[in-house]
Each structure stands twice: as C-alpha cells, then as structure tokens.
Coordinates of C-alpha atoms and ligand atoms in Angstrom, one line a residue:
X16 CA -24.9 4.7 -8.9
X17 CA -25.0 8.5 -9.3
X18 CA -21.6 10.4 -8.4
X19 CA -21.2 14.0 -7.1
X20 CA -22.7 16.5 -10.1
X21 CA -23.1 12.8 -11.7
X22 CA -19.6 13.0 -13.1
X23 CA -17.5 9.4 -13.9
X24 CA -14.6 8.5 -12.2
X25 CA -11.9 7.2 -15.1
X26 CA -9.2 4.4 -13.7
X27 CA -6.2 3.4 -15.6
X28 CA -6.5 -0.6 -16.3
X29 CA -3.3 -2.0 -16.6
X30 CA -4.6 -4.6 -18.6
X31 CA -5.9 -2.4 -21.7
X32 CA -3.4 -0.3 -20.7
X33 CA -5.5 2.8 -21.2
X34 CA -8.1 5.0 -18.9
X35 CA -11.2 3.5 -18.5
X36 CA -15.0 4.7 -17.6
X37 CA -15.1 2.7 -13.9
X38 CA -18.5 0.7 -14.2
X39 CA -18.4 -1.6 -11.4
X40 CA -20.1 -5.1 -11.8
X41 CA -22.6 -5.0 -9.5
X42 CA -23.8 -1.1 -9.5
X43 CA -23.3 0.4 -6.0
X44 CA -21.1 -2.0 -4.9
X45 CA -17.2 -3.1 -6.1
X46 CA -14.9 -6.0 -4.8
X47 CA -11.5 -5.3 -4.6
X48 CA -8.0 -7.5 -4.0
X49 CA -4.9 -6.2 -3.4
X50 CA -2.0 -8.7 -3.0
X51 CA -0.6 -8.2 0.8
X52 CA 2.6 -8.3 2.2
X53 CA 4.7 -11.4 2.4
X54 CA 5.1 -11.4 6.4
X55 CA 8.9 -12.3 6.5
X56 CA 10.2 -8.9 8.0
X57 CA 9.4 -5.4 8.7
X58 CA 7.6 -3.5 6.2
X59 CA 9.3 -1.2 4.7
X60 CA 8.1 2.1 3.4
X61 CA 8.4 1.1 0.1
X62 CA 5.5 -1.8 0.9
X63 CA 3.6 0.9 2.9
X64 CA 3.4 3.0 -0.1
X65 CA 1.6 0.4 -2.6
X66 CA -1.1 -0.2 0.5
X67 CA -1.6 3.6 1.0
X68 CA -2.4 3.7 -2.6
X69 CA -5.2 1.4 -2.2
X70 CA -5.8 3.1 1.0
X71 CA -6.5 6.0 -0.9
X72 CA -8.6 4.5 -3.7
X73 CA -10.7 2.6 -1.3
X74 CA -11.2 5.9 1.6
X75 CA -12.9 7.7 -2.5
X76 CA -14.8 4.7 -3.2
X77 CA -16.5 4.7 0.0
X78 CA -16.7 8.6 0.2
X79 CA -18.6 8.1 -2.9
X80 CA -21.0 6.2 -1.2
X81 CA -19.8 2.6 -2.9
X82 CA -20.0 -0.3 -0.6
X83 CA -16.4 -1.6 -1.0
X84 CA -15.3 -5.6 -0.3
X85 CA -11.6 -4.9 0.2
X86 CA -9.4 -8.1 0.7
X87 CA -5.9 -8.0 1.2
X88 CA -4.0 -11.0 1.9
X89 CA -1.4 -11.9 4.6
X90 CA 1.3 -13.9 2.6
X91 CA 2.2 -16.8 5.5
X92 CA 3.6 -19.1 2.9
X93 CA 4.3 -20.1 -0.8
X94 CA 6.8 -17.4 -1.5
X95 CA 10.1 -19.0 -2.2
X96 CA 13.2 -16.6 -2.4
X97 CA 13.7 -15.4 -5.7
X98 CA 10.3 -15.2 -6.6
X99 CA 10.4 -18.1 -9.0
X100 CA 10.1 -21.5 -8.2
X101 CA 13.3 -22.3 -6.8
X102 CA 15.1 -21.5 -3.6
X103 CA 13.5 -21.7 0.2
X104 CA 10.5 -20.6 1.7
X105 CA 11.4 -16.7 2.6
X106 CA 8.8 -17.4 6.3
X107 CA 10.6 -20.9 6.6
X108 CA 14.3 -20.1 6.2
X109 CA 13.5 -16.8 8.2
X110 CA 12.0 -19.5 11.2
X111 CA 15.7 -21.7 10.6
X112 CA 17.2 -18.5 11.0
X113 CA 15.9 -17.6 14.2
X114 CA 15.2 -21.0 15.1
X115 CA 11.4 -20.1 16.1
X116 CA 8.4 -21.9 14.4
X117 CA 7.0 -20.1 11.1
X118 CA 4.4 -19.1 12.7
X119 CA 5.9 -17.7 15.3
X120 CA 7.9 -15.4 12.1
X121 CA 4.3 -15.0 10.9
X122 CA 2.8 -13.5 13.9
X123 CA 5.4 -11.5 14.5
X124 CA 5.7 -9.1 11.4
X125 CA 1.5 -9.0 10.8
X126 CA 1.6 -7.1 14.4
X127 CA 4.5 -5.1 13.1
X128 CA 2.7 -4.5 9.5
X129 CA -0.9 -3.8 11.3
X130 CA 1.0 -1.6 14.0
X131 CA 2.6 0.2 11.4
X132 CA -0.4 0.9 9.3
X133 CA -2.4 2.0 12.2
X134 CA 0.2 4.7 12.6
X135 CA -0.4 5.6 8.9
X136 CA -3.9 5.9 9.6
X137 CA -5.0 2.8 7.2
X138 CA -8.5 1.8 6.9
X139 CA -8.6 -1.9 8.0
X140 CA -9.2 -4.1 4.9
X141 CA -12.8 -6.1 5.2
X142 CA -11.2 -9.5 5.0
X143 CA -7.9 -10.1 5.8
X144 CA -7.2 -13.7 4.9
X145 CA -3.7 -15.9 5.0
X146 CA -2.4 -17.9 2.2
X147 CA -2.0 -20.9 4.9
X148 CA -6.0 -20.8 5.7
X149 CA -6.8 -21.7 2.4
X150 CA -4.6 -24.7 1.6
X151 CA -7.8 -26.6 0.5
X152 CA -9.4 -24.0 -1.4
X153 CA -5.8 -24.0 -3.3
X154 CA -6.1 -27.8 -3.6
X155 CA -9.7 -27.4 -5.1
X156 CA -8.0 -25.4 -8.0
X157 CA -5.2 -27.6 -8.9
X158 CA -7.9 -30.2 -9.1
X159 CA -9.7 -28.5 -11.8
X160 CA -6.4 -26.8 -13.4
X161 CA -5.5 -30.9 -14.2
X162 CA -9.3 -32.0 -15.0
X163 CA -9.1 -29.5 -17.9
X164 CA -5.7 -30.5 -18.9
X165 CA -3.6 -26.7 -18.1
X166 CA -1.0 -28.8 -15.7
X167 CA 0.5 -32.0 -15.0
X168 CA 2.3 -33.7 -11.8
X169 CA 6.0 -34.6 -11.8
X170 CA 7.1 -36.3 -8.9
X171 CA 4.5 -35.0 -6.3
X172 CA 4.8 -31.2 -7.5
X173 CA 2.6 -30.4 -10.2
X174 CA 3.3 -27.3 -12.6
X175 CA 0.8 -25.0 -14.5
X176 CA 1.4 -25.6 -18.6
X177 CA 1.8 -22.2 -19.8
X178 CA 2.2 -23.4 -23.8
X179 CA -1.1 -26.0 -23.9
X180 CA -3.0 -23.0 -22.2
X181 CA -1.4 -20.2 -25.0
X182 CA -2.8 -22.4 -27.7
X183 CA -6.3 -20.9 -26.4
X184 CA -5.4 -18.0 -24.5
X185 CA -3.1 -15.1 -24.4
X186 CA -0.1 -15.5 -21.4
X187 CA 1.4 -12.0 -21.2
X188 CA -1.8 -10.0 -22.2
X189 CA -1.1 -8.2 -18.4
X190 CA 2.6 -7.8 -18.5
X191 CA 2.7 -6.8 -22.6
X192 CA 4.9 -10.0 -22.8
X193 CA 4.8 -12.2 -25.7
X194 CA 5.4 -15.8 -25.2
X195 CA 8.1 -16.5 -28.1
X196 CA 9.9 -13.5 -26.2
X197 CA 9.7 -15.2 -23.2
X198 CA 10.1 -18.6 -25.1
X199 CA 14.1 -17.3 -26.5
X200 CA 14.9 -15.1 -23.2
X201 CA 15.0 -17.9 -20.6
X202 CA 17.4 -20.0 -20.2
X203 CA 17.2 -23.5 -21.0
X204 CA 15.7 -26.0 -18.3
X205 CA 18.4 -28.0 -16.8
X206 CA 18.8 -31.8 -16.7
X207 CA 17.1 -32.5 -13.1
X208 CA 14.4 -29.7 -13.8
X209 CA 10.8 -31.3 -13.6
X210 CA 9.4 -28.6 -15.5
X211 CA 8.5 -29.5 -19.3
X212 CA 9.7 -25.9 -20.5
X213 CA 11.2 -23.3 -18.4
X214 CA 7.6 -20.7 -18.2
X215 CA 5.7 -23.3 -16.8
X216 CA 5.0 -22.4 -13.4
X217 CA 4.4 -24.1 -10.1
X218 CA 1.0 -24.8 -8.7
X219 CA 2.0 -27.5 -5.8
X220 CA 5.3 -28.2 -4.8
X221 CA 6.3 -31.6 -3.1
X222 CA 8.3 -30.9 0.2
X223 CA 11.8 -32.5 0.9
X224 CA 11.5 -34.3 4.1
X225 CA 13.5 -31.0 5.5
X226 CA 10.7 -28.4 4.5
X227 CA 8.9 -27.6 7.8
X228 CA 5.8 -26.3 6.2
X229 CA 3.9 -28.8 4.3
X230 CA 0.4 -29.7 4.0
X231 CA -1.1 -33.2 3.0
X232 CA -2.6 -33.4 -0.7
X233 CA -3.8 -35.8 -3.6
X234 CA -0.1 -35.6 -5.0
X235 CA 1.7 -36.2 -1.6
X236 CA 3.2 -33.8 1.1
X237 CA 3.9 -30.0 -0.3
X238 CA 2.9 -26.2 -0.3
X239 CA 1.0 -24.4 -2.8
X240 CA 2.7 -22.0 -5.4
X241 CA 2.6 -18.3 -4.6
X242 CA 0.4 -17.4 -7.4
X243 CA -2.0 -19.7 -6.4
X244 CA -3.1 -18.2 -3.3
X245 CA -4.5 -14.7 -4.5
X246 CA -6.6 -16.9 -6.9
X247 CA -8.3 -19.1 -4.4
X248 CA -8.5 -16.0 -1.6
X249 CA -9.9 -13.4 -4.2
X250 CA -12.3 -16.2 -5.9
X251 CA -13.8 -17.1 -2.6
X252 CA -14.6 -14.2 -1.0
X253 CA -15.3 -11.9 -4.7
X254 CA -16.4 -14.1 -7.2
X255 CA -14.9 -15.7 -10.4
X256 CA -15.4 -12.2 -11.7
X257 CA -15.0 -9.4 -9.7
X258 CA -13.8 -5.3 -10.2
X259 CA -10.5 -4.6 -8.7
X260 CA -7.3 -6.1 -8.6
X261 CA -4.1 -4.0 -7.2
X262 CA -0.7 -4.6 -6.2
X263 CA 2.4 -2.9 -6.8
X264 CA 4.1 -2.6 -10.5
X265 CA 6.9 -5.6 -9.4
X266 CA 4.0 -8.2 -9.6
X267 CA 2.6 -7.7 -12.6
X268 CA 5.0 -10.1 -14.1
X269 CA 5.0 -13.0 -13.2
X270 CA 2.5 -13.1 -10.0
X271 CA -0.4 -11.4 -11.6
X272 CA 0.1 -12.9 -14.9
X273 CA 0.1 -16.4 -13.5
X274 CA -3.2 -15.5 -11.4
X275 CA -4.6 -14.7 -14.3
X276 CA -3.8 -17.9 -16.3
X277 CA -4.7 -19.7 -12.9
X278 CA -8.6 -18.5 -13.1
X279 CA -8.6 -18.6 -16.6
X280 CA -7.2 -22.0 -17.0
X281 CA -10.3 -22.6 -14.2
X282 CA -13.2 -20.9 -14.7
X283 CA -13.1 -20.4 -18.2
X284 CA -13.5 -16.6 -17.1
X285 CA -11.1 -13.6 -17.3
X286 CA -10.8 -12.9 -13.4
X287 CA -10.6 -9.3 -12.8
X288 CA -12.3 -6.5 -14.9
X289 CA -9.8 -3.3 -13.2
X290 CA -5.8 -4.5 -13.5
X291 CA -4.7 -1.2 -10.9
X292 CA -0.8 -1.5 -10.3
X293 CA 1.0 1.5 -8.1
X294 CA 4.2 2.8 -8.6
X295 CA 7.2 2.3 -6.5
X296 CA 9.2 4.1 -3.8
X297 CA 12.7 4.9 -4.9
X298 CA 15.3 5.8 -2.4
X299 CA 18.8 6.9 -4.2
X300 CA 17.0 6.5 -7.5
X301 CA 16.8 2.6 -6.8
X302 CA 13.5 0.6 -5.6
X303 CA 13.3 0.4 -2.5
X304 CA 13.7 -3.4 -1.5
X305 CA 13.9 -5.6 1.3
X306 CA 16.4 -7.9 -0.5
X307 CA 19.1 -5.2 -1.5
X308 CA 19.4 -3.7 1.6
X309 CA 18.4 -0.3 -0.2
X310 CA 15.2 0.6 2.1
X311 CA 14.1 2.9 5.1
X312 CA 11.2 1.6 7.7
X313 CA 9.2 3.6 9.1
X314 CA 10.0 3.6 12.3
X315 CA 13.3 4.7 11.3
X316 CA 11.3 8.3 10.2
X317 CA 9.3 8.3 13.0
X318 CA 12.5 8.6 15.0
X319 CA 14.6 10.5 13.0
X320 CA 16.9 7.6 13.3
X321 CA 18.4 7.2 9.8
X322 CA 21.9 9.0 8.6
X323 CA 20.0 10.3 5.2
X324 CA 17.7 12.1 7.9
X325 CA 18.0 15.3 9.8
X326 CA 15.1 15.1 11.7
X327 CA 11.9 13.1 12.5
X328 CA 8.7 13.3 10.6
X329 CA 5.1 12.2 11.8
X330 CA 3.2 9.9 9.8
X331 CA 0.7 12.5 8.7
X332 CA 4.0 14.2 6.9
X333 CA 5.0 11.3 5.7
X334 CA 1.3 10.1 4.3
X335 CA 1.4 13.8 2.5
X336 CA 4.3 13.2 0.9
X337 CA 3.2 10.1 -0.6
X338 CA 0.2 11.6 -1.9
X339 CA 1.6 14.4 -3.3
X340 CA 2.7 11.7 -6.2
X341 CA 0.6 10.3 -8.5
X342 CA 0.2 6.6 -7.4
X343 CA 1.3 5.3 -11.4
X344 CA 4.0 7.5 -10.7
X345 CA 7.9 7.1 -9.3
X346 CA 8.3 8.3 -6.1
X347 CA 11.7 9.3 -4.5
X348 CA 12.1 9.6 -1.2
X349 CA 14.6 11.9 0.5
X350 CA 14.9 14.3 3.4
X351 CA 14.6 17.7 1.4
X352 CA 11.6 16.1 0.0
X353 CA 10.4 15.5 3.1
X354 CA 11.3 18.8 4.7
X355 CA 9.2 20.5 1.8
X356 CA 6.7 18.0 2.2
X357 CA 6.2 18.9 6.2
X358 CA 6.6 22.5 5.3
X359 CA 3.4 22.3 2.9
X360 CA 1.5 19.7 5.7
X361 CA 1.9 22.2 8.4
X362 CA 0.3 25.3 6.1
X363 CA -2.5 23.4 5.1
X364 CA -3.5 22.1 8.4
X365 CA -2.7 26.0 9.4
X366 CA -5.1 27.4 6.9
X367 CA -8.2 25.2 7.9
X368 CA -7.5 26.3 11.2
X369 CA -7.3 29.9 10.2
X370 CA -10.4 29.0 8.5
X371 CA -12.5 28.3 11.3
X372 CA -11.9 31.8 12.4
X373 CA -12.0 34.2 9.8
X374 CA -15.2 36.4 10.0
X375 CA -17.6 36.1 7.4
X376 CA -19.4 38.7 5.1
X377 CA -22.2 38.6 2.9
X378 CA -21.0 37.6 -0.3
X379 CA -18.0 35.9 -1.6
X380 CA -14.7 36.7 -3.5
X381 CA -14.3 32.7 -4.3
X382 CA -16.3 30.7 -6.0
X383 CA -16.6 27.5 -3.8
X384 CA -18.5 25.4 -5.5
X385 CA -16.6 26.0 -8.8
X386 CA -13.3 24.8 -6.5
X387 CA -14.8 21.8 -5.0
X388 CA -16.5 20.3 -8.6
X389 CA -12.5 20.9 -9.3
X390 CA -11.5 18.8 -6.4
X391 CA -13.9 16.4 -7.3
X392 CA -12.4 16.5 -11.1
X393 CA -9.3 15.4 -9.9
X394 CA -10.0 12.4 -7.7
X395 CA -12.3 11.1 -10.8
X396 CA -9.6 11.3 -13.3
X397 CA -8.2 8.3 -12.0
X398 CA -7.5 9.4 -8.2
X399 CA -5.3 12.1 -9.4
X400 CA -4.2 13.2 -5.4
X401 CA -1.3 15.5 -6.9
X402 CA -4.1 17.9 -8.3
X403 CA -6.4 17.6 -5.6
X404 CA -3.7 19.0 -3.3
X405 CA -2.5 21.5 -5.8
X406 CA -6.5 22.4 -5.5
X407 CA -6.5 22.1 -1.7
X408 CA -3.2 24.8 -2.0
X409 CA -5.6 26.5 -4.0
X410 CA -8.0 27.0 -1.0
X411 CA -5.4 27.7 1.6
X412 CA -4.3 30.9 -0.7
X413 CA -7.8 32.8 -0.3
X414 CA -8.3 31.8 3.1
X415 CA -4.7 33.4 3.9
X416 CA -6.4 36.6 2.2
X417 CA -9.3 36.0 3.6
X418 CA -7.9 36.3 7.0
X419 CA -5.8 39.4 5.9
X420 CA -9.3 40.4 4.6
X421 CA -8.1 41.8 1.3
X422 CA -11.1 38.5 0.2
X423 CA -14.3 38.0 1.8
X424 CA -16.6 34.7 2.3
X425 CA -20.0 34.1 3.2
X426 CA -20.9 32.1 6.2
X427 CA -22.6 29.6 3.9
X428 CA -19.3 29.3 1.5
X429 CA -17.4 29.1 5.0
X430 CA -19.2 25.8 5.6
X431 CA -19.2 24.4 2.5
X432 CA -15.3 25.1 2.4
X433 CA -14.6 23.8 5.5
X434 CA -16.7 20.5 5.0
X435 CA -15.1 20.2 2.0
X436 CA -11.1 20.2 3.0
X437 CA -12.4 18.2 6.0
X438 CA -13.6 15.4 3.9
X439 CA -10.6 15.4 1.2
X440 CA -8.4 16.0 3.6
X441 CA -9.0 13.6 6.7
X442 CA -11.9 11.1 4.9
X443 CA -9.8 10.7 1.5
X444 CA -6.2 11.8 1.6
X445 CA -6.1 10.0 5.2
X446 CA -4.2 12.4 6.5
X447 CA -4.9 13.3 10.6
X448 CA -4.3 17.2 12.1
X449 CA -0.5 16.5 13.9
X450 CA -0.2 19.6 13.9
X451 CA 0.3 19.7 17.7
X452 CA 3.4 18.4 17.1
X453 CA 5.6 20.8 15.3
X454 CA 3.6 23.6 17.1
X455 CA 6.3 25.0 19.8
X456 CA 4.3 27.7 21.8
X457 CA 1.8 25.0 22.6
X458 CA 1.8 23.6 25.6
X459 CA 3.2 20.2 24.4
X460 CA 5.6 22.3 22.5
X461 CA 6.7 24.0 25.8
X462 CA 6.5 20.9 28.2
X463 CA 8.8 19.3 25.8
X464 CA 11.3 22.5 25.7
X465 CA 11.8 21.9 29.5
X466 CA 12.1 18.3 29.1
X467 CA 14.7 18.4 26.4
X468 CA 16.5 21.6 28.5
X469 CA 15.9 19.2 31.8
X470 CA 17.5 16.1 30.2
X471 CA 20.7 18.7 28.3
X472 CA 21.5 19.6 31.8
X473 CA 21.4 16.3 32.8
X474 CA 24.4 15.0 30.4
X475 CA 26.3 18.3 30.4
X476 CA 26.3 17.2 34.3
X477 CA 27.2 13.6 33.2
X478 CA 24.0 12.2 35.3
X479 CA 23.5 10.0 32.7
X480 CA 20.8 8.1 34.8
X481 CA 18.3 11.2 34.5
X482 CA 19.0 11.8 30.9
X483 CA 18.5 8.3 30.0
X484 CA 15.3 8.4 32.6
X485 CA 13.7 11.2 30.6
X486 CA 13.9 10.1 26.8
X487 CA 13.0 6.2 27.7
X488 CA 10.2 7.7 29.4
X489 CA 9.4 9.5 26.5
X490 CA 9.5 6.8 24.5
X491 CA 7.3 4.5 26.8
X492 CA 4.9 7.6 25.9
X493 CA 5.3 7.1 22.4
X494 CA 7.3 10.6 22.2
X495 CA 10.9 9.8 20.5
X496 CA 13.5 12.5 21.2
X497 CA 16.0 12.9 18.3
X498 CA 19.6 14.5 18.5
X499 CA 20.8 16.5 15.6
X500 CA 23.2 19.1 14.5
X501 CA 20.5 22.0 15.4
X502 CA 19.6 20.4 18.9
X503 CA 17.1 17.9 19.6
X504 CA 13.6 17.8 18.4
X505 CA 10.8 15.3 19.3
X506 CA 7.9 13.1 17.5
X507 CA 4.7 11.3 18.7
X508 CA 4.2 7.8 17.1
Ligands
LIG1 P1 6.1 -8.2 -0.6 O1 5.9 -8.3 0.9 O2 7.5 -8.3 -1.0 O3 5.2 -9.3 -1.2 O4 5.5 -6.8 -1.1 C1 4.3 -6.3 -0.6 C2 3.9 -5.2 -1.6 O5 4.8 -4.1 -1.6 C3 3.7 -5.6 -3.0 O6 2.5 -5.1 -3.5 C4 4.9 -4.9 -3.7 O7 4.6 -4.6 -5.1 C5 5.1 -3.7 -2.9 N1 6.4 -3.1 -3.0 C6 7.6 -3.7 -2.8 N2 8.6 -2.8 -3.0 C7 8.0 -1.6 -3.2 C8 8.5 -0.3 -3.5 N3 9.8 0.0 -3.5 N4 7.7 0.7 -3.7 C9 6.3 0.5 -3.7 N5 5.8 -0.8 -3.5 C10 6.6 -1.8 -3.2
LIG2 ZN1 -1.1 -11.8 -4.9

C-alpha cells in the first residue's frame, strides 16, 4: 500500500527493541490486539491512557486507508490478584465482596469502561471478545501445549514448562529477561507448590470446591490462566501470525512473555510481528494503579471532584493532554498540567475557527503543503502526536497573523489547511470542538451564568430545596456544576 507522498510509517517494536519500517502481513490490511481491561472496577485514567494510545494508532491506520482488525479483549476471568498464580480471582472475590454473581461484577464495569470511552471519543474496537467466551478455544491450546510436551498436569491444574521450552526457544526475548536471572531471583518453590520450578506458569487451574467460576475440562473442574486467553482470542480471530500486539509497559513481563511462549510452544510460530507497549500515567510521580489507591477516574475530572483539582476539565482537554506525550513516554498528570493543557486546547480549536473566516488573497505567505508533509512526518515516525501538535501550533501562529493580516493565504491553501487540521485534529488526534464549553459569552455560557447566580441566591437564602433542584437537574443533563475557591464553574459529560 502506497502512503501520503509514499513516505513509510516507522513503529518501535518492543521485541527488537528498535524502530522498524511497518510492513504489514497482508499489504493493505493489519490485525491488531491489544490486551483489555480486566473488568473488576472502574477504569481509571491510567487504563484509559494505554487504550487511547491504540485509539490513536488505530484512528492513523485507518486515515491511511489500512483496513484495520482491532481486537481488544474484555478480561471476565483468569486474573488472580497478584498477577501470578496465586491468590483469588480479582471478578470472583469482587462478586463475594458484594455478594452479586461475577457476572453481575462483569456487566457492571464493561458499561462503565464502554461509557467512559465513549466520553473519550474512542473508536469502538471490531471484535470485542471475553476471556469467559473462549473457555474451549483455551482448552484446545492446553491440549496441544501437553501433545508437544511444553506442560504437564499436577493435580487437575496443569502448568506451562518454561525450562523444557528454553532448551529450544528464548523465554524473556520480549521482556530482555534472561532465564538464569530469573532462575537465581525467585524464590524457591515451597513444599505444597505443584509447580516443578518456580517460572513455570499456569495454563489451567483446578478449582477448590469454593471457587464460583469454574468450567468443566479434560483435567477436572478449573479456569484458564490469564495468559492464556489473549492467545486463544488473538489466534482465532488474527491468525497464528498476525501484525500488532499492544498493551501497556506493566504486561510485558510476565503476561506478554507467557503469550508468547504459549503460541510458540503451539504453533511452532513466533505470534506477533509488532510488540507496541505504551507508557504509563503517573500521578505524584507513581503509576497510577488500581491496587495502591494512587489513581484518579475520570469522572472524578469531568466533575472537578478531586482535592488535587481546581476545576473540571472536558474529555477533549483531557484526550489533548494525553497526546501531547509521546505514548513510549511517562506521563504525569496534574492540575497545572491540565490547566496548560486546556489553555492550549481552547487556542487551537480558536484558530480553526478563526480560520474559517479570514479573507483570502491570491497568494500565500505559508507554505502549506510543506507544513502538512511535516504533519505527516511526524505521525510516520512512530505516531509521534507531540510533534504533530507542536506542527498543528505551528499552524495556529499564521492563522493568528493571518487574521491580523500582517500574512496572507489563498483560497486554495485555505482549504487545504483547514482539511488538514480537521483530519489530524478530529479523524486522528480524536479530539471533538468542546469549545462551547469554556466559551462564556455564548449562549450556554450565559444560560449557565443565570443558573449558577439563580442557584447562589438560592443557598445565600438557605432554600436549599431550589439549589439542590438546579445542580441535580444539571446533572440529569449531563452538565456537572463544580464549587471552587474562584466560584463555581460547569462541564458537559
Ligand atoms: P488491567 O485492567 O489492570 O488489566 O489494565 C488494563 C490496561 O491498563 C493494561 O494495558 C495496563 O497496562 C494499563 N494500565 C494500567 N495502569 C496504567 C497506568 N498507570 N498508565 C497507563 N496504562 C496503565
Ligand atoms: Zn492480554
């Protein structure tokens, strides 16, 4: 397939570890995985950030006129607590917890994660399949793992052997990890382990008659590993082979490894030919993380509600923030960066409005075509969004001078200009013109000024029963009103 000026996009592949001429297997078209969320709780917007990475990677492929397979999985089982083998189901002890069915804990957080995406403006995936729809498929694979001798059974639960399949290939050619490393840094298997030696990881596990979520099998009642399930999912619907496989930096080692020796150990075949991994969103300097406690949702920015916050951002802000980062890079998130972030939102989405006004000449003082090959550059040097936006700033400087008319542009360079920023900006970056919303002298802006002056009266009165009235209104309208030290302010989910 030809690309724009036939230029080549260059990816970063994790697994040589350097940047790579993308060449996808089958010409024009390119199947890609990316591991989904584990539907236990919220999202968080550390989570969102990995899948707006791929959201971006996926909106260029298909700008680029690829026709894109993009699976991303629901994780509905297999994932035990710390991430090992050991420990509870995280969907099964959430279900004790609540004392619901884990389906019921299922169902519940993929509406939140879908609902929450939506508001990010996510592309849907093409397949969206669940770890617990492909029990059999999982089965099938153990099968074939035993037939050529990579695993063995202990007492219904049967365990991948990571040293028989190193004598033929290389575990920890993703992660960088060498095996005798691994081999003198773990501890040493305790007496009731069934494990032969402590890397050996689990492909079935047999439930203890208190497990809820078990599934019949040739080695007696269990689940399926948590590794297991990206490599029957992405198999099925890509192919032994296939181009793309993402997911965030935290499961390279051990998840992505383990798929890797799963297929391998298989098929015979080295799975993926693209290892893409995306950074992670600090908060405080520290991952974010649903286990420590040290995260922010993103319904907490949407409201404002959240003490490291003094205000509400839309999701548009929030979507611009993110890709002002490189997606290999750390990202920290905090409300100055924010604040610059919406500062820099609202003058671009100015500028292409400004745009659609300026008057045009005959000439030009700006060479478009020389700016938008540039925009081009920097999405095909492996998606680099932080240079396309420096570009798109770029843009909004002569169109300010433009409209101050100390530079001039034709009416054909008007087009291609505006064209251009429309389709990096809203077709790649994602990013949607809520620029309504900080906008106070229109109408919204001054509807909302009574509303808020309306509702101030209303407590300084003590009629608590109108203030109320007015923001749960609001908020029925998906408009949240947020108090602060400077007065109250307002979003639209
Ligand atoms: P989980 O639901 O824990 O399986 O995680 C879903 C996805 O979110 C995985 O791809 C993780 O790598 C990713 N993830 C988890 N924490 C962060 C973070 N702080 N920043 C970016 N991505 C993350
Ligand atoms: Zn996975």
């Amino acid at each position: 397939m030809q690309l724009y000026n036939n230029q080549t996009l260059k990816v970063y592949n994790s697994l040589s570890g350097k940047k790579e001429i993308f060449e996808p297997i089958n010409d024009s078209h390119i199947g890609m995985y990316v591991c989904g969320p584990t539907v236990y709780s919220n999202v968080h917007l550390g989570n969102c950030r990995t899948f707006m990475s791929f959201d971006m990677i996926f909106r260029y492929f298909r700008h680029l006129g690829y026709k894109v397979r993009y699976v991303r999985n629901i994780t509905d089982a297999g994932h035990l607590e710390n991430d090992a083998d050991e420990g509870e189901d995280k969907i099964a002890k959430k279900a004790k917890l609540e004392q619901i069915e884990p389906m019921e804990v299922v169902q519940r957080y993929t509406v939140d994660f879908h609902n929450t995406l939506q508001k990010f403006n996510f592309l849907p995936p093409s397949i969206e399949p669940t770890a617990t729809g492909h029990i059999i498929e999982q089965i099938e694979i153990i099968k074939e793992i035993l037939e050529k001798g990579f695993a063995y059974e202990t007492n219904g639960s049967v365990y991948f052997n990571v040293l028989k399949f190193s004598e033929s290939n290389e575990y920890g050619k993703l992660s960088g990890r060498k095996l005798e490393d691994m081999i003198t840094n773990t501890r040493e298997l305790t007496a009731q382990s069934e494990k032969q030696n402590p890397q050996d990881f689990a492909l079935w596990k047999k439930a203890e008659p208190q497990h809820i979520m078990r599934w019949p099998s040739p080695w007696g009642d269990g689940f399926p590993g948590w590794h297991l399930e990206c490599t029957a999912m992405s198999t099925k619907y890509l192919g032994e082979t296939f181009d793309i496989h993402g997911g965030g930096m935290d499961l390279k080692f051990p998840h992505h490894e383990c798929e890797i020796a799963q297929a391998e150990a298989s098929t015979g075949k080295s799975p993926v030919k693209y290892w893409m991994h995306a950074n992670m969103l600090t908060l405080n300097g520290k991952k974010m993380s649903k286990s420590t406690g040290n995260n922010i949702y993103p319904s907490e920015i949407f409201s404002g509600d959240n003490e490291i916050l003094s205000k509400a951002y839309t999701p548009s802000v929030v979507r611009f923030f993110m890709m002002q980062a490189h997606y290999t890079s750390i990202l920290d998130l905090s409300d100055d960066a924010l604040l610059a972030s919406e500062k820099g939102y609202n003058r671009l989405m100015d500028a292409m409005g400004t745009l659609e006004k300026v008057d045009t000449d005959k000439t030009s003082s700006f060479d478009v075509d020389a700016w938008k090959q540039k925009c081009y550059d920097a999405m095909n040097d492996d998606f680099n969004t932080p240079i396309l936006i420096a570009n798109l700033f770029d843009a909004v400087k002569h169109i300010n001078l433009i409209k101050e008319r100390k530079e001039n542009i034709s009416q054909e360079d008007k087009n291609l200009l505006n064209n251009t920023l429309k389709t990096f900006v809203y077709d790649v970056l994602g990013l949607e013109n809520q620029a309504i919303i900080k906008d106070d002298s229109n109408t919204l802006g001054g509807v909302m000024d009574l509303l808020i002056e309306l509702r101030n009266q209303a407590r300084a009165n003590k009629d608590f029963a109108t203030s109320d009235q007015i923001r749960d209104k609001l908020t029925d309208l998906g408009i949240q009103l947020k108090d602060g030290k400077d007065g109250t302010t307002f979003s639209i989910n």
